[in-house]
Coordinates of C-alpha atoms in Angstrom, one line a residue:
X5 CA 0.2 0.0 -0.1
X6 CA 2.6 2.4 -1.1
X7 CA -0.2 5.0 -1.5
X8 CA -0.7 5.4 2.0
X9 CA 2.6 6.7 2.6
X10 CA 2.4 9.3 0.0
X11 CA -0.8 10.6 1.6
X12 CA 1.3 10.4 4.8
X13 CA 3.9 12.5 3.6
X14 CA 1.1 15.2 2.4
X15 CA -0.5 15.4 5.8
X16 CA 3.0 15.9 7.9
X17 CA 3.4 18.8 5.4
X18 CA 0.0 19.8 6.3
X19 CA 1.0 19.6 9.7
X20 CA 4.1 21.9 9.9
X21 CA 2.6 24.3 7.6
X22 CA -0.1 24.7 10.7
X23 CA 2.0 25.0 13.4
X24 CA 4.7 27.1 11.4
X25 CA 1.9 29.9 10.4
X26 CA 0.8 30.0 13.7
X27 CA 3.4 32.0 14.8
X28 CA 2.9 35.2 12.3
X29 CA -1.0 34.7 12.9
X30 CA -0.2 35.8 16.6
X31 CA 2.2 38.2 15.7
X32 CA 1.1 40.1 12.8
X33 CA -0.4 43.6 14.1
X34 CA -1.5 44.7 10.4
X35 CA -4.4 41.7 10.1
X36 CA -6.0 43.3 7.0
X37 CA -2.0 43.5 5.5
X38 CA -1.8 40.9 2.1
X39 CA 0.7 38.9 4.4
X40 CA -1.7 38.0 7.2
X41 CA -4.5 36.5 4.2
X42 CA -1.6 34.8 3.1
X43 CA -1.0 33.1 6.4
X44 CA -4.2 32.5 7.8
X45 CA -4.9 30.8 4.5
X46 CA -2.0 28.4 4.8
X47 CA -3.2 27.9 9.1
X48 CA -6.5 27.4 8.1
X49 CA -6.3 25.1 4.8
X50 CA -4.0 22.6 6.3
X51 CA -5.7 21.8 9.4
X52 CA -6.3 18.2 7.9
X53 CA -3.3 16.4 9.1
X54 CA -4.8 14.9 12.1
X55 CA -8.0 13.7 11.3
X56 CA -6.0 12.2 8.0
X57 CA -3.5 10.6 10.4
X58 CA -6.4 9.1 12.2
X59 CA -8.1 7.8 9.4
X60 CA -5.5 6.2 8.1
X61 CA -4.7 4.1 11.1
X62 CA -8.2 3.0 10.9
X63 CA -7.9 1.8 7.5
X64 CA -4.1 0.3 7.6
X65 CA -5.4 -1.7 11.0
X66 CA -8.9 -3.1 9.6
X67 CA -7.4 -3.9 6.4
X68 CA -4.6 -5.8 8.4
X69 CA -6.8 -7.3 10.7
X70 CA -10.1 -7.6 9.5
X71 CA -10.0 -11.0 8.0
X72 CA -7.5 -12.5 11.0
X73 CA -8.9 -14.2 14.2
X74 CA -9.4 -12.0 17.3
X75 CA -7.6 -14.2 20.1
X76 CA -5.1 -13.5 22.6
X77 CA -2.4 -13.9 20.7
X78 CA -3.5 -11.3 18.2
X79 CA -4.4 -9.1 20.8
X80 CA -1.0 -9.1 23.1
X81 CA 0.9 -9.0 19.8
X82 CA -0.9 -5.6 18.8
X83 CA -0.5 -4.1 22.2
X84 CA 3.1 -4.9 22.1
X85 CA 3.6 -3.2 19.3
X86 CA 1.9 -0.1 19.8
X87 CA 3.5 0.4 23.3
X88 CA 7.0 -0.4 21.8
X89 CA 6.5 1.6 18.9
X90 CA 4.2 4.7 19.8
X91 CA 3.7 4.8 23.4
X92 CA 7.6 4.3 23.9
X93 CA 8.7 7.6 21.9
X94 CA 5.5 9.4 23.0
X95 CA 7.1 8.8 26.4
X96 CA 10.6 10.0 25.9
X97 CA 9.9 13.1 24.0
X98 CA 7.0 14.0 26.9
X99 CA 10.0 14.0 29.6
X100 CA 12.0 16.1 26.7
X101 CA 9.3 18.5 26.2
X102 CA 8.5 18.7 29.6
X103 CA 11.9 19.7 30.6
X104 CA 12.3 22.5 27.9
X105 CA 9.2 23.9 28.4
X106 CA 9.5 24.3 32.4
X107 CA 13.1 25.2 31.6
X108 CA 12.5 28.2 29.6
X109 CA 9.1 29.1 31.6
X110 CA 11.1 29.9 34.4
X111 CA 14.1 31.9 34.2
X112 CA 16.2 29.6 31.9
X113 CA 18.2 28.6 35.1
X114 CA 18.2 24.9 36.4
X115 CA 17.8 26.5 39.7
X116 CA 14.2 27.7 38.6
X117 CA 13.4 24.7 36.7
X118 CA 13.6 22.2 39.6
X119 CA 11.6 24.9 41.8
X120 CA 8.9 24.4 40.0
X121 CA 8.7 21.1 37.7
X122 CA 6.8 18.3 39.3
X123 CA 7.1 14.8 38.9
X124 CA 3.1 14.6 39.7
X125 CA 2.1 17.2 37.5
X126 CA 4.6 16.0 34.7
X127 CA 2.7 12.2 34.7
X128 CA -0.5 14.2 35.1
X129 CA 0.5 15.9 31.8
X130 CA 2.1 12.7 30.3
X131 CA -1.7 11.2 30.9
X132 CA -3.8 13.4 28.9
X133 CA -1.2 14.2 26.0
X134 CA -0.2 17.9 27.4
X135 CA 3.2 17.8 27.8
X136 CA 3.4 19.9 24.7
X137 CA 0.9 21.3 22.5
X138 CA 1.1 18.9 19.6
X139 CA 1.1 15.7 21.7
X140 CA -2.7 15.5 22.0
X141 CA -2.2 13.2 19.1
X142 CA -0.5 10.2 20.6
X143 CA -3.1 10.6 23.2
X144 CA -6.7 10.4 21.0
X145 CA -4.4 7.5 18.9
X146 CA -4.2 5.8 22.5
X147 CA -7.7 6.0 23.0
X148 CA -8.1 4.6 19.6
X149 CA -6.6 1.6 20.2
X150 CA -8.0 0.6 23.4
X151 CA -11.6 0.8 21.2
X152 CA -9.5 -1.1 18.0
X153 CA -10.1 -4.8 19.2
X154 CA -13.9 -4.2 20.8
X155 CA -15.0 -3.0 17.4
X156 CA -13.2 -5.4 15.5
X157 CA -14.9 -8.1 17.7
X158 CA -18.4 -6.5 17.0
X159 CA -17.8 -5.8 13.2
X160 CA -16.4 -9.4 12.5
X161 CA -19.3 -10.4 14.2
X162 CA -22.0 -8.8 12.8
X163 CA -20.6 -7.8 9.3
X164 CA -23.7 -6.2 8.0
X165 CA -22.5 -3.1 10.2
X166 CA -19.7 -2.5 8.5
X167 CA -21.6 -1.2 5.3
X168 CA -23.0 1.3 7.3
X169 CA -20.1 2.4 9.0
X170 CA -19.5 6.4 7.6
X171 CA -23.3 7.4 8.4
X172 CA -22.8 5.9 11.7
X173 CA -19.5 7.8 12.5
X174 CA -21.2 11.0 11.3
X175 CA -23.8 10.6 13.5
X176 CA -22.1 9.7 16.7
X177 CA -19.7 12.5 16.4
X178 CA -22.5 14.9 15.6
X179 CA -24.3 13.8 18.5
X180 CA -21.0 14.2 21.0
X181 CA -20.9 17.7 19.1
X182 CA -24.9 18.6 19.6
X183 CA -24.4 17.3 23.3
X184 CA -21.0 19.4 24.0
X185 CA -22.6 22.3 22.9
X186 CA -25.9 22.5 24.5
X187 CA -25.0 20.5 27.7
X188 CA -21.5 19.2 28.5
X189 CA -19.6 22.2 27.4
X190 CA -16.5 20.4 27.5
X191 CA -13.6 22.8 26.7
X192 CA -11.1 19.9 25.9
X193 CA -13.0 18.0 23.7
X194 CA -10.4 17.6 20.6
X195 CA -8.8 15.3 23.3
X196 CA -11.5 13.0 23.0
X197 CA -11.5 10.0 20.8
X198 CA -15.3 10.4 20.1
X199 CA -14.5 13.9 18.3
X200 CA -13.2 12.2 15.5
X201 CA -14.5 9.0 15.4
X202 CA -16.1 10.2 12.1
X203 CA -12.6 9.9 10.2
X204 CA -11.9 6.4 12.2
X205 CA -15.0 4.5 11.3
X206 CA -14.6 5.7 7.4
X207 CA -11.1 4.7 7.8
X208 CA -12.6 1.3 8.8
X209 CA -14.7 1.2 6.1
X210 CA -12.2 1.8 3.5
X211 CA -10.0 -0.6 4.8
X212 CA -12.2 -3.4 5.1
X213 CA -13.3 -2.7 1.5
X214 CA -10.0 -1.4 0.3
X215 CA -10.1 -3.2 -3.2
X216 CA -13.5 -1.6 -4.3
X217 CA -12.9 1.6 -2.5
X218 CA -9.3 1.5 -4.7
X219 CA -11.1 1.0 -8.0
X220 CA -13.1 4.0 -7.2
X221 CA -10.9 6.3 -5.8
X222 CA -8.2 6.4 -8.7
X223 CA -8.9 8.8 -11.5
X224 CA -8.5 8.0 -15.2
X225 CA -9.8 9.4 -18.2
X226 CA -12.2 6.8 -18.8
X227 CA -13.6 6.8 -15.2
X228 CA -14.7 10.5 -15.6
X229 CA -17.2 9.5 -18.1
X230 CA -18.8 6.4 -15.5
X231 CA -21.3 6.6 -13.0
X232 CA -17.8 6.7 -10.4
X233 CA -17.7 10.4 -11.4
X234 CA -20.6 11.1 -10.4
X235 CA -19.3 10.9 -6.5
X236 CA -16.4 12.7 -7.4
X237 CA -17.9 15.5 -8.3
X238 CA -20.1 16.4 -5.4
X239 CA -16.9 14.9 -3.4
X240 CA -14.9 17.5 -4.9
X241 CA -17.3 20.1 -4.6
X242 CA -18.0 19.7 -1.0
X243 CA -14.0 19.4 0.0
X244 CA -13.6 23.5 -2.2
X245 CA -17.0 24.9 -0.4
X246 CA -16.0 23.7 3.0
X247 CA -12.4 24.3 2.7
X248 CA -12.2 28.1 1.6
X249 CA -15.8 28.4 3.8
X250 CA -13.3 27.2 6.6
X251 CA -10.2 29.3 5.4
X252 CA -12.7 32.7 4.7
X253 CA -15.0 32.3 8.2
X254 CA -11.2 32.2 10.7
X255 CA -10.3 35.4 8.2
X256 CA -13.2 37.3 9.3
X257 CA -13.0 36.3 12.7
X258 CA -9.4 37.4 13.0
X259 CA -9.7 40.6 10.8
X260 CA -13.1 41.9 11.4
X261 CA -13.6 40.4 14.8
X262 CA -16.7 38.5 13.4
X263 CA -18.0 35.7 15.2
X264 CA -21.1 33.2 15.0
X265 CA -22.7 30.2 16.2
X266 CA -19.9 27.6 17.2
X267 CA -21.9 25.3 15.3
X268 CA -20.8 26.9 12.3
X269 CA -17.5 26.8 12.7
X270 CA -17.8 23.0 14.0
X271 CA -19.3 22.6 10.8
X272 CA -17.1 24.1 8.4
X273 CA -13.8 22.6 9.8
X274 CA -15.8 19.3 9.8
X275 CA -16.5 19.0 6.4
X276 CA -13.1 20.3 5.1
X277 CA -11.2 17.6 7.5
X278 CA -13.8 14.9 6.7
X279 CA -13.6 15.1 2.9
X280 CA -9.8 15.9 2.9
X281 CA -8.2 12.3 3.4
X282 CA -10.4 11.5 0.6
X283 CA -8.9 14.4 -1.9
X284 CA -5.2 13.4 -0.5
X285 CA -6.1 10.0 -1.3
X286 CA -6.7 10.7 -5.1
X287 CA -4.2 13.3 -5.1
X288 CA -1.8 10.8 -4.1
X289 CA -2.7 7.7 -6.4
X290 CA -2.1 10.9 -9.4
X291 CA 1.1 11.8 -8.1
X292 CA 1.9 7.9 -7.6
X293 CA 1.4 7.3 -11.6
X294 CA 2.5 10.3 -13.0
X295 CA 5.7 11.7 -11.2
X296 CA 9.2 10.2 -11.9
X297 CA 10.9 7.4 -9.5
X298 CA 13.0 9.7 -7.9
X299 CA 10.5 11.9 -6.8
X300 CA 8.0 9.4 -5.7
X301 CA 10.5 7.6 -3.5
X302 CA 11.3 10.8 -1.9
X303 CA 7.4 11.1 -0.7
X304 CA 7.4 8.0 0.2
X305 CA 10.4 8.3 2.6
X306 CA 8.9 11.4 4.1
X307 CA 5.6 9.3 4.8
X308 CA 7.8 6.5 6.0
X309 CA 9.3 8.7 8.3
X310 CA 6.1 10.8 9.8
X311 CA 5.2 10.0 12.7
X312 CA 9.1 10.3 13.8
X313 CA 9.0 13.9 12.1
X314 CA 5.5 14.8 13.5
X315 CA 7.2 13.9 17.5
X316 CA 10.2 16.0 16.9
X317 CA 9.5 18.5 14.5
X318 CA 7.7 20.9 17.6
X319 CA 11.3 21.1 18.7
X320 CA 12.9 22.1 16.2
X321 CA 10.4 25.0 15.5
X322 CA 10.8 25.6 19.2
X323 CA 14.3 26.7 19.1
X324 CA 14.0 28.3 15.2
X325 CA 11.3 30.8 16.5
X326 CA 13.6 31.8 19.6
X327 CA 16.3 33.6 16.8
X328 CA 15.2 37.5 16.5
X329 CA 14.1 38.4 13.0
X330 CA 13.1 42.2 11.8
X331 CA 9.5 42.8 11.1
X332 CA 10.1 44.1 7.2
X333 CA 7.4 42.4 5.2
X334 CA 10.5 40.7 3.0
X335 CA 12.4 39.5 6.0
X336 CA 9.7 38.4 7.5
X337 CA 8.2 36.4 4.3
X338 CA 11.8 34.8 4.4
X339 CA 12.3 34.2 8.2
X340 CA 8.7 32.2 8.1
X341 CA 9.7 30.1 5.1
X342 CA 13.4 29.3 6.2
X343 CA 11.5 28.1 9.8
X344 CA 9.3 25.9 7.3
X345 CA 12.3 24.5 5.3
X346 CA 14.5 24.6 8.6
X347 CA 11.6 22.5 10.6
X348 CA 10.9 20.0 7.9
X349 CA 14.4 18.9 6.1
X350 CA 16.2 19.0 10.3
X351 CA 13.3 16.5 11.4
X352 CA 13.2 14.8 8.5
X353 CA 17.1 14.5 8.5
X354 CA 17.5 13.3 12.0
X355 CA 14.7 10.9 11.5
X356 CA 16.0 9.4 8.3
X357 CA 19.4 9.1 9.7
X358 CA 18.7 7.4 12.8
X359 CA 16.4 4.7 11.1
X360 CA 19.1 4.0 8.7
X361 CA 21.9 3.5 11.0
X362 CA 20.8 3.4 14.8
X363 CA 19.1 -0.1 15.9
X364 CA 16.8 1.4 18.8
X365 CA 15.8 4.1 16.9
X366 CA 12.4 2.8 17.3
X367 CA 12.5 4.2 21.0
X368 CA 12.1 7.6 19.6
X369 CA 10.8 7.7 16.2
X370 CA 8.7 4.7 16.0
X371 CA 9.1 1.5 13.9
X372 CA 9.6 1.7 9.9
X373 CA 8.5 -1.2 7.3
X374 CA 10.2 -4.2 7.4
X375 CA 10.4 -4.0 3.6
X376 CA 11.0 -0.1 2.8
X377 CA 7.7 0.6 0.1
X378 CA 10.2 1.7 -2.8
X379 CA 9.6 2.2 -6.5
X380 CA 12.1 0.1 -7.9
X381 CA 11.0 1.5 -11.8
X382 CA 8.8 3.4 -14.0
X383 CA 7.2 0.4 -14.7
X384 CA 6.8 -1.3 -11.3
X385 CA 4.9 1.6 -10.5
X386 CA 2.7 1.7 -12.8
X387 CA 1.5 -1.9 -12.5
X388 CA 1.6 -1.4 -8.7
X389 CA 0.3 1.9 -9.1
X390 CA -3.3 0.9 -6.9
X391 CA -1.6 -1.6 -4.7

């Protein structure tokens, strides 16, 4: 499934865009400037990263496990791999991020650090994925790993339910959104798996029915005049409308102090991010079939290292933005663009080198595929384009 690595690469590029542009969004004083318009677009448009990773996780899991008997050995192996390759890096980097956050928050001296640091607070933050702003994703993933065996057992036992997963996910997620909006008022709902259950169940559906789904997703000239294209048109229309609507809504909010019902923001964000994984898959199939081998393999390599890049990129970005900068427009554009490039390539380089030369790199950056999914030649690429 080489395509999955291309989607992961596109998702991590989006994540870094969001985190890099969050700095100018907060710093630019003249919100009506073209510079703010540009950074607002990049910041909002690229917010598909976390939902896409959740979608891909479910797709791969249900593709791999749905036809396998669910027993104690399988569950033990499943949780062993998640603890080793997901939770171990998470715990190590949680400690690292906690240390740098406390150190730089209290005078940048170790004396101040030890006065304010607390083991109890650290473990509480670890438990809720709050040792640094981006680690909530691992916390959500851990919740979904707990859910996975239960959901797998139910779907294996009641296979007719598998055809209804997409609308079930939609109903469950929006039932929670409405309940939280009108009654619960839980502020950190983005930390809860139920806030992403629609993406997860859509991924499960696509994994279970992957051969059929794959055939539907691949765009070719011959299919443009088939029934499949009748579904592509509303998908792309909804994606474009919700994505640019989401961007505009946040632009009006940030520039003109516009505000509306929270459910409007939720609705735009949901349809923007719910359609994005499917759009990214179609785009990835297109790239896989058309780009030359070296470019494809470079993108795949980024996808292979994407978990490690996700874990470490926030540290690179943290230190980069401690550099002083002149706020003239040309200099600031260069500063932010360089921040993106530095964050991406240093993170990518560190993870790639570690995975290649350090046997225990899995402790920091997770596992890599036993067989690296690179394309050997253009002919091979075409034959395996839908693999």
